[in-house]
Short mmCIF file of C-alpha atoms in Angstrom, two decimals:
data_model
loop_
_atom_site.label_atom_id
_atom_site.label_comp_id
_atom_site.label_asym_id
_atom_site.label_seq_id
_atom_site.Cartn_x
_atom_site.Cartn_y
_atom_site.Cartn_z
CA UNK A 1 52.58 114.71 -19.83
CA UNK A 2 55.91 116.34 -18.43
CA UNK A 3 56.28 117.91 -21.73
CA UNK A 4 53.56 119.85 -21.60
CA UNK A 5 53.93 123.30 -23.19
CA UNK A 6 52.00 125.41 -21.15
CA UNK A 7 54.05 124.32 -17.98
CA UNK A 8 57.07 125.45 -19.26
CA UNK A 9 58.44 128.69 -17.99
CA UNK A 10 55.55 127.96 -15.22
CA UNK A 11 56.65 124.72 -13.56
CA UNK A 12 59.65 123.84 -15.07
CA UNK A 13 62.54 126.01 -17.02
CA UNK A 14 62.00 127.26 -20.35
CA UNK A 15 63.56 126.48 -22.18
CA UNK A 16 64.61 122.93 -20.63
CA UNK A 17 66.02 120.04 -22.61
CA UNK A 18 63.43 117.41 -23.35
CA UNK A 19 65.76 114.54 -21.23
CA UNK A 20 65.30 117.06 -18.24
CA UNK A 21 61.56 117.72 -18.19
CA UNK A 22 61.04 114.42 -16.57
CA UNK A 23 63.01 115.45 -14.04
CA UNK A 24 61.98 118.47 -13.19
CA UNK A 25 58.06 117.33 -13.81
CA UNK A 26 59.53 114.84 -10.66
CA UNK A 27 59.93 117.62 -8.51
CA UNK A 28 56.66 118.88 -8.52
CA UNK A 29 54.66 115.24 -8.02
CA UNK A 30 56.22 111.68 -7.09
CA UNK A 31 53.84 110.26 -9.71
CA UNK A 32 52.98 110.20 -13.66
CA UNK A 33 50.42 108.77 -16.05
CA UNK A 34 52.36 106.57 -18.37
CA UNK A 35 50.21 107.53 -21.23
CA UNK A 36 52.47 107.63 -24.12
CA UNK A 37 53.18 103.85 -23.92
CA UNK A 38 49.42 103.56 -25.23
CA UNK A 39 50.52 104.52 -28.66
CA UNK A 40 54.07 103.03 -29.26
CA UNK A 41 56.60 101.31 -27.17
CA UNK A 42 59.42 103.54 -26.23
CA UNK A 43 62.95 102.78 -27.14
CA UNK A 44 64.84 101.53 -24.50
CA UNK A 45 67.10 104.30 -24.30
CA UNK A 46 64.38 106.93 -23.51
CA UNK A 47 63.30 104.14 -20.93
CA UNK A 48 66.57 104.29 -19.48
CA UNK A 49 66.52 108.36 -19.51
CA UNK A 50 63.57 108.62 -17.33
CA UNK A 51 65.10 105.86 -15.17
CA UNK A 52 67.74 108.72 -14.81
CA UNK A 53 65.85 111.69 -14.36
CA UNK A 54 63.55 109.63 -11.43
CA UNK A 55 64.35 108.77 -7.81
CA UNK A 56 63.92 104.90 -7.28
CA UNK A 57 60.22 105.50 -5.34
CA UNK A 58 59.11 107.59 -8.15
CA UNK A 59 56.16 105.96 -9.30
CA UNK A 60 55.40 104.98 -13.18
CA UNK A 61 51.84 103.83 -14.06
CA UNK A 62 52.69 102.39 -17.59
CA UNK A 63 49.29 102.08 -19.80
CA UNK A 64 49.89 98.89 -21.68
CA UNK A 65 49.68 99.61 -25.66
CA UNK A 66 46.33 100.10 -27.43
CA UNK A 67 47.96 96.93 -30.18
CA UNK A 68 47.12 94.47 -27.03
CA UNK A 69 44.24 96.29 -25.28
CA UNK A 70 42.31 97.96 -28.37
CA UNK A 71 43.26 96.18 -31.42
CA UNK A 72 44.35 92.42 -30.24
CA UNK A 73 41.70 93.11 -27.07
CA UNK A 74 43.86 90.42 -24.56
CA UNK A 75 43.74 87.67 -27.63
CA UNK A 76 47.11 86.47 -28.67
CA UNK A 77 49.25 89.39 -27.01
CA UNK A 78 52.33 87.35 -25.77
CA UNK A 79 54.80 88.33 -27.88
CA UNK A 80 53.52 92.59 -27.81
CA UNK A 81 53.12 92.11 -24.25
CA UNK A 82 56.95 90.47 -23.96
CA UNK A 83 58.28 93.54 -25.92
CA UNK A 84 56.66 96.03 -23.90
CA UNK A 85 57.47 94.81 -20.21
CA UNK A 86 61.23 93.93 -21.95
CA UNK A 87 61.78 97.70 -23.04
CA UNK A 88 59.62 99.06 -19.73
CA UNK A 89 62.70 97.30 -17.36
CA UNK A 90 65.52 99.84 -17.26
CA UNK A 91 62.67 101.55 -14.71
CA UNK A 92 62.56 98.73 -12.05
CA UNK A 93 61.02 99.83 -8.79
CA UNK A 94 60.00 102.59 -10.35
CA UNK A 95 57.22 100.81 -12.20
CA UNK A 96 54.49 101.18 -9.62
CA UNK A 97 51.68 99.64 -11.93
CA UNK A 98 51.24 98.59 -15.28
CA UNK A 99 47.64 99.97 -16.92
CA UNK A 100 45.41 97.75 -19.06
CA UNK A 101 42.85 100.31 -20.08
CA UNK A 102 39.96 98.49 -21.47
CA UNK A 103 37.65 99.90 -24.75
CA UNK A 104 34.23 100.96 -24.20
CA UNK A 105 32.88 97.91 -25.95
CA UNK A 106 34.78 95.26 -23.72
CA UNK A 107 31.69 94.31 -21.31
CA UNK A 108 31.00 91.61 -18.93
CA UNK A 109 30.57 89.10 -22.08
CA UNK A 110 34.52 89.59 -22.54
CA UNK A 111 35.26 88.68 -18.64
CA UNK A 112 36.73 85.41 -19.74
CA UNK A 113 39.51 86.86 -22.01
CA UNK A 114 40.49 89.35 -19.49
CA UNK A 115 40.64 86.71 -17.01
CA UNK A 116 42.91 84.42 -18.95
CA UNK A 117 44.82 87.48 -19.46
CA UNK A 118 45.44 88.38 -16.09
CA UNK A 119 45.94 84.97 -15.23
CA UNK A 120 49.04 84.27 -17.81
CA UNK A 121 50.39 88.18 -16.49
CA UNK A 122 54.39 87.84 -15.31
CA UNK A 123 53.63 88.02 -11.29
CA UNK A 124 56.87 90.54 -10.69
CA UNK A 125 54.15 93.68 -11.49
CA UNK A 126 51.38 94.78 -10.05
CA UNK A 127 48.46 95.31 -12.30
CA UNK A 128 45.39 97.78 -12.87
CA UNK A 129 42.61 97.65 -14.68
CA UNK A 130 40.15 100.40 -16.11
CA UNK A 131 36.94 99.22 -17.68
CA UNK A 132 34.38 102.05 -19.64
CA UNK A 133 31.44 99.64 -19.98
CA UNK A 134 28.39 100.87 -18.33
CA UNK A 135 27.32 97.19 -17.19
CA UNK A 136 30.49 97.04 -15.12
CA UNK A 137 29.41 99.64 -13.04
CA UNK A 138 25.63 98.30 -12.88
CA UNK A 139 26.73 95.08 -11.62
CA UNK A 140 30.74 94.82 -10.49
CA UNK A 141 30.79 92.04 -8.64
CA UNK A 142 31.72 89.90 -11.72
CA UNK A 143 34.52 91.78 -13.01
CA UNK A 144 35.93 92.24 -8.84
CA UNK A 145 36.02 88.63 -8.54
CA UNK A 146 37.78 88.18 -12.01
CA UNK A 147 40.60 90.90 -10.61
CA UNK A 148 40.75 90.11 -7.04
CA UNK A 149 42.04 86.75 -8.46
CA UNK A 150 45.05 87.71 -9.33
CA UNK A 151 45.30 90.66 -7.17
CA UNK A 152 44.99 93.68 -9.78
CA UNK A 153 43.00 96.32 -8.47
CA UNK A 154 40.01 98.58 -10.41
CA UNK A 155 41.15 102.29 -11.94
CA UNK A 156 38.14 104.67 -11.55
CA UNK A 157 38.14 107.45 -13.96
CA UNK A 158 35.70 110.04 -12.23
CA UNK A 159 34.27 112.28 -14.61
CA UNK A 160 31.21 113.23 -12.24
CA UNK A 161 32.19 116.91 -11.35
CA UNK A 162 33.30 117.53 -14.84
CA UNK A 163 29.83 116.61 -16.59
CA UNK A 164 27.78 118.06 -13.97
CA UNK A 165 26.98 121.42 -15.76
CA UNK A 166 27.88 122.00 -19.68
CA UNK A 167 31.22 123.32 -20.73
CA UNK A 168 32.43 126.89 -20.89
CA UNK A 169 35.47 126.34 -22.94
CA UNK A 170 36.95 125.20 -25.96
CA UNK A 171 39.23 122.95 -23.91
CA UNK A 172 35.61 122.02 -21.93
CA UNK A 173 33.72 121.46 -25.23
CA UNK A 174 36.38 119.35 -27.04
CA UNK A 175 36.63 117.18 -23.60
CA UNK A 176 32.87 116.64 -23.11
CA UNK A 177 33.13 115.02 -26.87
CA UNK A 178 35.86 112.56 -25.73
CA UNK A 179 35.67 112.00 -22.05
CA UNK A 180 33.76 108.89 -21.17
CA UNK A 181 31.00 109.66 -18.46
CA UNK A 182 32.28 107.37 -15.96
CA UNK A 183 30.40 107.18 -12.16
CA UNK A 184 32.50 107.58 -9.26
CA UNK A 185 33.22 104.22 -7.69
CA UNK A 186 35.11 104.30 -4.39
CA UNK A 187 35.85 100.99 -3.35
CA UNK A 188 39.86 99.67 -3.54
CA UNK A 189 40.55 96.09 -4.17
CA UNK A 190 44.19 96.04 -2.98
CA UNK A 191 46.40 98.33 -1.00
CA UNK A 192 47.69 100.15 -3.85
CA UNK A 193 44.42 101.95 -5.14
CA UNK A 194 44.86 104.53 -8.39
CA UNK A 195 42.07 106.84 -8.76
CA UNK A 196 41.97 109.20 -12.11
CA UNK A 197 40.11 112.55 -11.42
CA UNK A 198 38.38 114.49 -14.48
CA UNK A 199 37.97 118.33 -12.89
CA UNK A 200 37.07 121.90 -14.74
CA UNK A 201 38.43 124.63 -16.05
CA UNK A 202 37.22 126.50 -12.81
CA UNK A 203 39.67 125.73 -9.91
CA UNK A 204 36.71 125.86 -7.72
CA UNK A 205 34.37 123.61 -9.71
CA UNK A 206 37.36 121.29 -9.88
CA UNK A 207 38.48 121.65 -5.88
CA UNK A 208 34.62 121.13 -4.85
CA UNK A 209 34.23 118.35 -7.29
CA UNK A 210 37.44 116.23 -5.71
CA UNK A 211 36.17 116.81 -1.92
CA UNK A 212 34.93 113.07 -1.58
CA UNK A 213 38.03 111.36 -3.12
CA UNK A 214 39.92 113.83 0.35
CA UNK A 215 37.81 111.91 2.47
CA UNK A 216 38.14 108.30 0.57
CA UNK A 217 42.09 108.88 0.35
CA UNK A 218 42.15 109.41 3.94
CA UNK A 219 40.30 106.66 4.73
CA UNK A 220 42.51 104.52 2.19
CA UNK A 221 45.76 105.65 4.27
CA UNK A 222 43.99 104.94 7.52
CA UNK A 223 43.81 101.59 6.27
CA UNK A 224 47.14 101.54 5.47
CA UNK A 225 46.77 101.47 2.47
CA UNK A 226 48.80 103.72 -0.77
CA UNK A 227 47.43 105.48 -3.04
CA UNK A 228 48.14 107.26 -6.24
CA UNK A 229 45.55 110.41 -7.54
CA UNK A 230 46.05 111.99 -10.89
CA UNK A 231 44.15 115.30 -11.13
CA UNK A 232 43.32 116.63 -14.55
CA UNK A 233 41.74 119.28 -16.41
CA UNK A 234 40.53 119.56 -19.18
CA UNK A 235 43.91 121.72 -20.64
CA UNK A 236 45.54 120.28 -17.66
CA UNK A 237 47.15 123.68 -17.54
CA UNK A 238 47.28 123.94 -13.75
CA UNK A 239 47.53 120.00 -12.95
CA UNK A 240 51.41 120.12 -11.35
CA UNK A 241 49.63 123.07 -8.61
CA UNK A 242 46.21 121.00 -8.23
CA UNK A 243 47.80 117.73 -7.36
CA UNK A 244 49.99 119.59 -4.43
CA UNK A 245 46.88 120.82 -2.98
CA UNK A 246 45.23 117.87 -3.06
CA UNK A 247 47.97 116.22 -0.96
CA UNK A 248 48.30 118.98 1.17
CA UNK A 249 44.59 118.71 1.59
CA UNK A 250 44.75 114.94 2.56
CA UNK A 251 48.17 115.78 4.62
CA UNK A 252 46.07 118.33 6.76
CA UNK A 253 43.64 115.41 7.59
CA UNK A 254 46.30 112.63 7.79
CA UNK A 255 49.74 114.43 8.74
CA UNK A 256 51.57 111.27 8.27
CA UNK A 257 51.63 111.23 5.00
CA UNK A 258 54.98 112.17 3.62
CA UNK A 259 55.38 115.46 1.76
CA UNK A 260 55.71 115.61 -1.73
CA UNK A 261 59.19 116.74 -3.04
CA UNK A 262 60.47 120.61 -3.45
CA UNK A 263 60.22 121.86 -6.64
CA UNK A 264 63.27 123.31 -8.58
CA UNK A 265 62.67 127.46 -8.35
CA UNK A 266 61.78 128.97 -11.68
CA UNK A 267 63.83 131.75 -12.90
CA UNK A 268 62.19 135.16 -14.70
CA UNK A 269 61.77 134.88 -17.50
CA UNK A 270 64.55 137.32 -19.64
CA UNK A 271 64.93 139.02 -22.72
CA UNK A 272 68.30 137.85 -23.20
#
C-alpha cells in the first residue's frame, strides 16, 4: 500500500525510490496492512528492506498467503506456513500480528480445521483472524471460544458506512462489487484489537461513518488495551491524512495516547 501512486508527490517524494516508500509511508502512520503477502511470499531481501526502512515499534500486520487460507483452507499448510513465517523474520518486533483472512465460504461447519490450525500455530506471534461468513456474525460465540483458546483475537472489516447509500463513483461502483458487506462488531478478544474500516469517497460520509469506532477505541485504550485502525477508501487516495485524524480524534478524547510520527515535508513539485 506504500506504493501507492496517487500518494506520491502528495505524501511522499516523487519521484522516491521504491526501497524508500516504506519509509517515508512510516512517517505518516506507525502501522500497515501486510496485504501483499496474500499473493506471494516476499523474498527475504525485500523483508529485510522494510526491516530497514521501519523503526522497531512499527507495526506489520502480515496477511498469511491465500495458498494456506484460500486454496489449502488450514489443511496440510505446515510446510507453506514454515516458509512464510521463515522469510517474514528479518522484521522481528516489528511483526505486530500475523492475518489469517478466512474465504466467504469457511462457516461455522469448518470451526474444527481452524481450530487445529490455531492450535499447531508457533506461540512467538500473535494471531488474528477475519471470518466473511454471515453465520459467524449471527451466532459468534462458537468461533470466540475457538480463538480465545489460543488467544488470537477477531478482525472486523466494517463496511456499514460504505454500503449505506449506493455509490457515486467508479472507484465506489467497482468496490460495492467486491467489498464483502460485513456488520460492525465491536467487541475485542485480547488487548491488541485490529479493526479494518471501509469509508467513502466523501470525507464526510467517511468521518461520520467512523464516529463509533472514536468512541470504541477510546474505550479500548481506557482498558488498556492497543489498538491498530486501518482507514480506507474506496481509491484510498486520502488514507495517509484520514488515519491522522482519526488518531488525533481519539487523542483529543484520550490525550495519552502517543502521537503519531512527523512526516518528512514534501517539496514542490519542479519543472526541472
Amino acid at each position: 500500500m506504500w506504493t501507492l501512486k496517487s500518494w506520491q508527490g502528495r505524501f511522499v517524494e516523487h519521484p522516491l525510490p521504491a526501497q524508500e516508500r516504506l519509509r517515508a509511508y512510516a512517517g505518516w502512520c506507525n502501522a500497515v496492512e501486510g496485504n501483499t503477502t496474500f499473493y506471494a511470499t516476499p523474498s527475504p531481501d525485500t523483508v529485510a528492506s522494510w526491516a530497514e526502512q521501519t523503526d522497531p515499534g512499527f507495526r506489520f500486520v502480515l496477511k498469511l498467503p491465500k495458498h494456506i487460507t484460500h486454496e489449502r483452507r488450514l489443511l496440510e499448510a505446515d510446510e507453506p506456513l514454515r516458509i512464510f513465517l521463515e522469510a517474514m523474520s528479518p522484521l522481528g518486533p516489528r511483526i505486530h500480528t500475523l492475518w489469517i483472512q478466512l474465504p466467504g465460504s469457511f462457516g461455522p461447519a469448518d470451526l474444527p480445521t481452524l481450530d487445529r490450525f490455531l492450535q499447531g500455530l508457533p506461540p512467538r506471534h500473535r494471531y488474528a483472524v477475519e471470518v466473511r461468513h454471515a453465520s459467524f456474525f449471527e451466532n459468534p460465540g462458537p468461533l470466540e471460544e475457538v480463538l480465545s483458546a489460543t488467544g488470537a483475537e477477531w478482525i472486523p472489516f466494517d463496511t456499514t458506512a460504505f454500503f449505506e447509500t449506493p455509490p457515486t463513483s467508479d472507484a465506489e461502483r467497482e468496490a460495492w462489487t467486491k467489498k464483502p458487506r460485513m456488520p460492525r462488531r465491536t467487541v475485542a478478544l485480547t488487548d491488541r484489537p485490529i479493526v479494518r474500516y471501509l469509508g467513502r469517497d466523501s470525507t464526510a460520509e467517511t468521518v461520520a461513518g467512523w464516529q463509533p469506532w472514536i468512541t470504541t477505541v477510546v474505550d479500548w485504550l481506557r482498558e488498556g488495551r492497543s489498538p491498530t485502525v486501518f482507514l480506507h477508501t474506496p481509491d484510498n487516495a486520502d488514507a495517509p491524512d484520514l488515519a491522522r485524524r482519526f488518531h488525533t480524534e481519539v487523542r483529543t478524547r484520550f490525550p495519552s495516547l502517543a502521537p503519531l510520527p512527523d512526516p518528512t515535508p514534501i517539496a514542490p513539485l519542479t519543472l526541472f
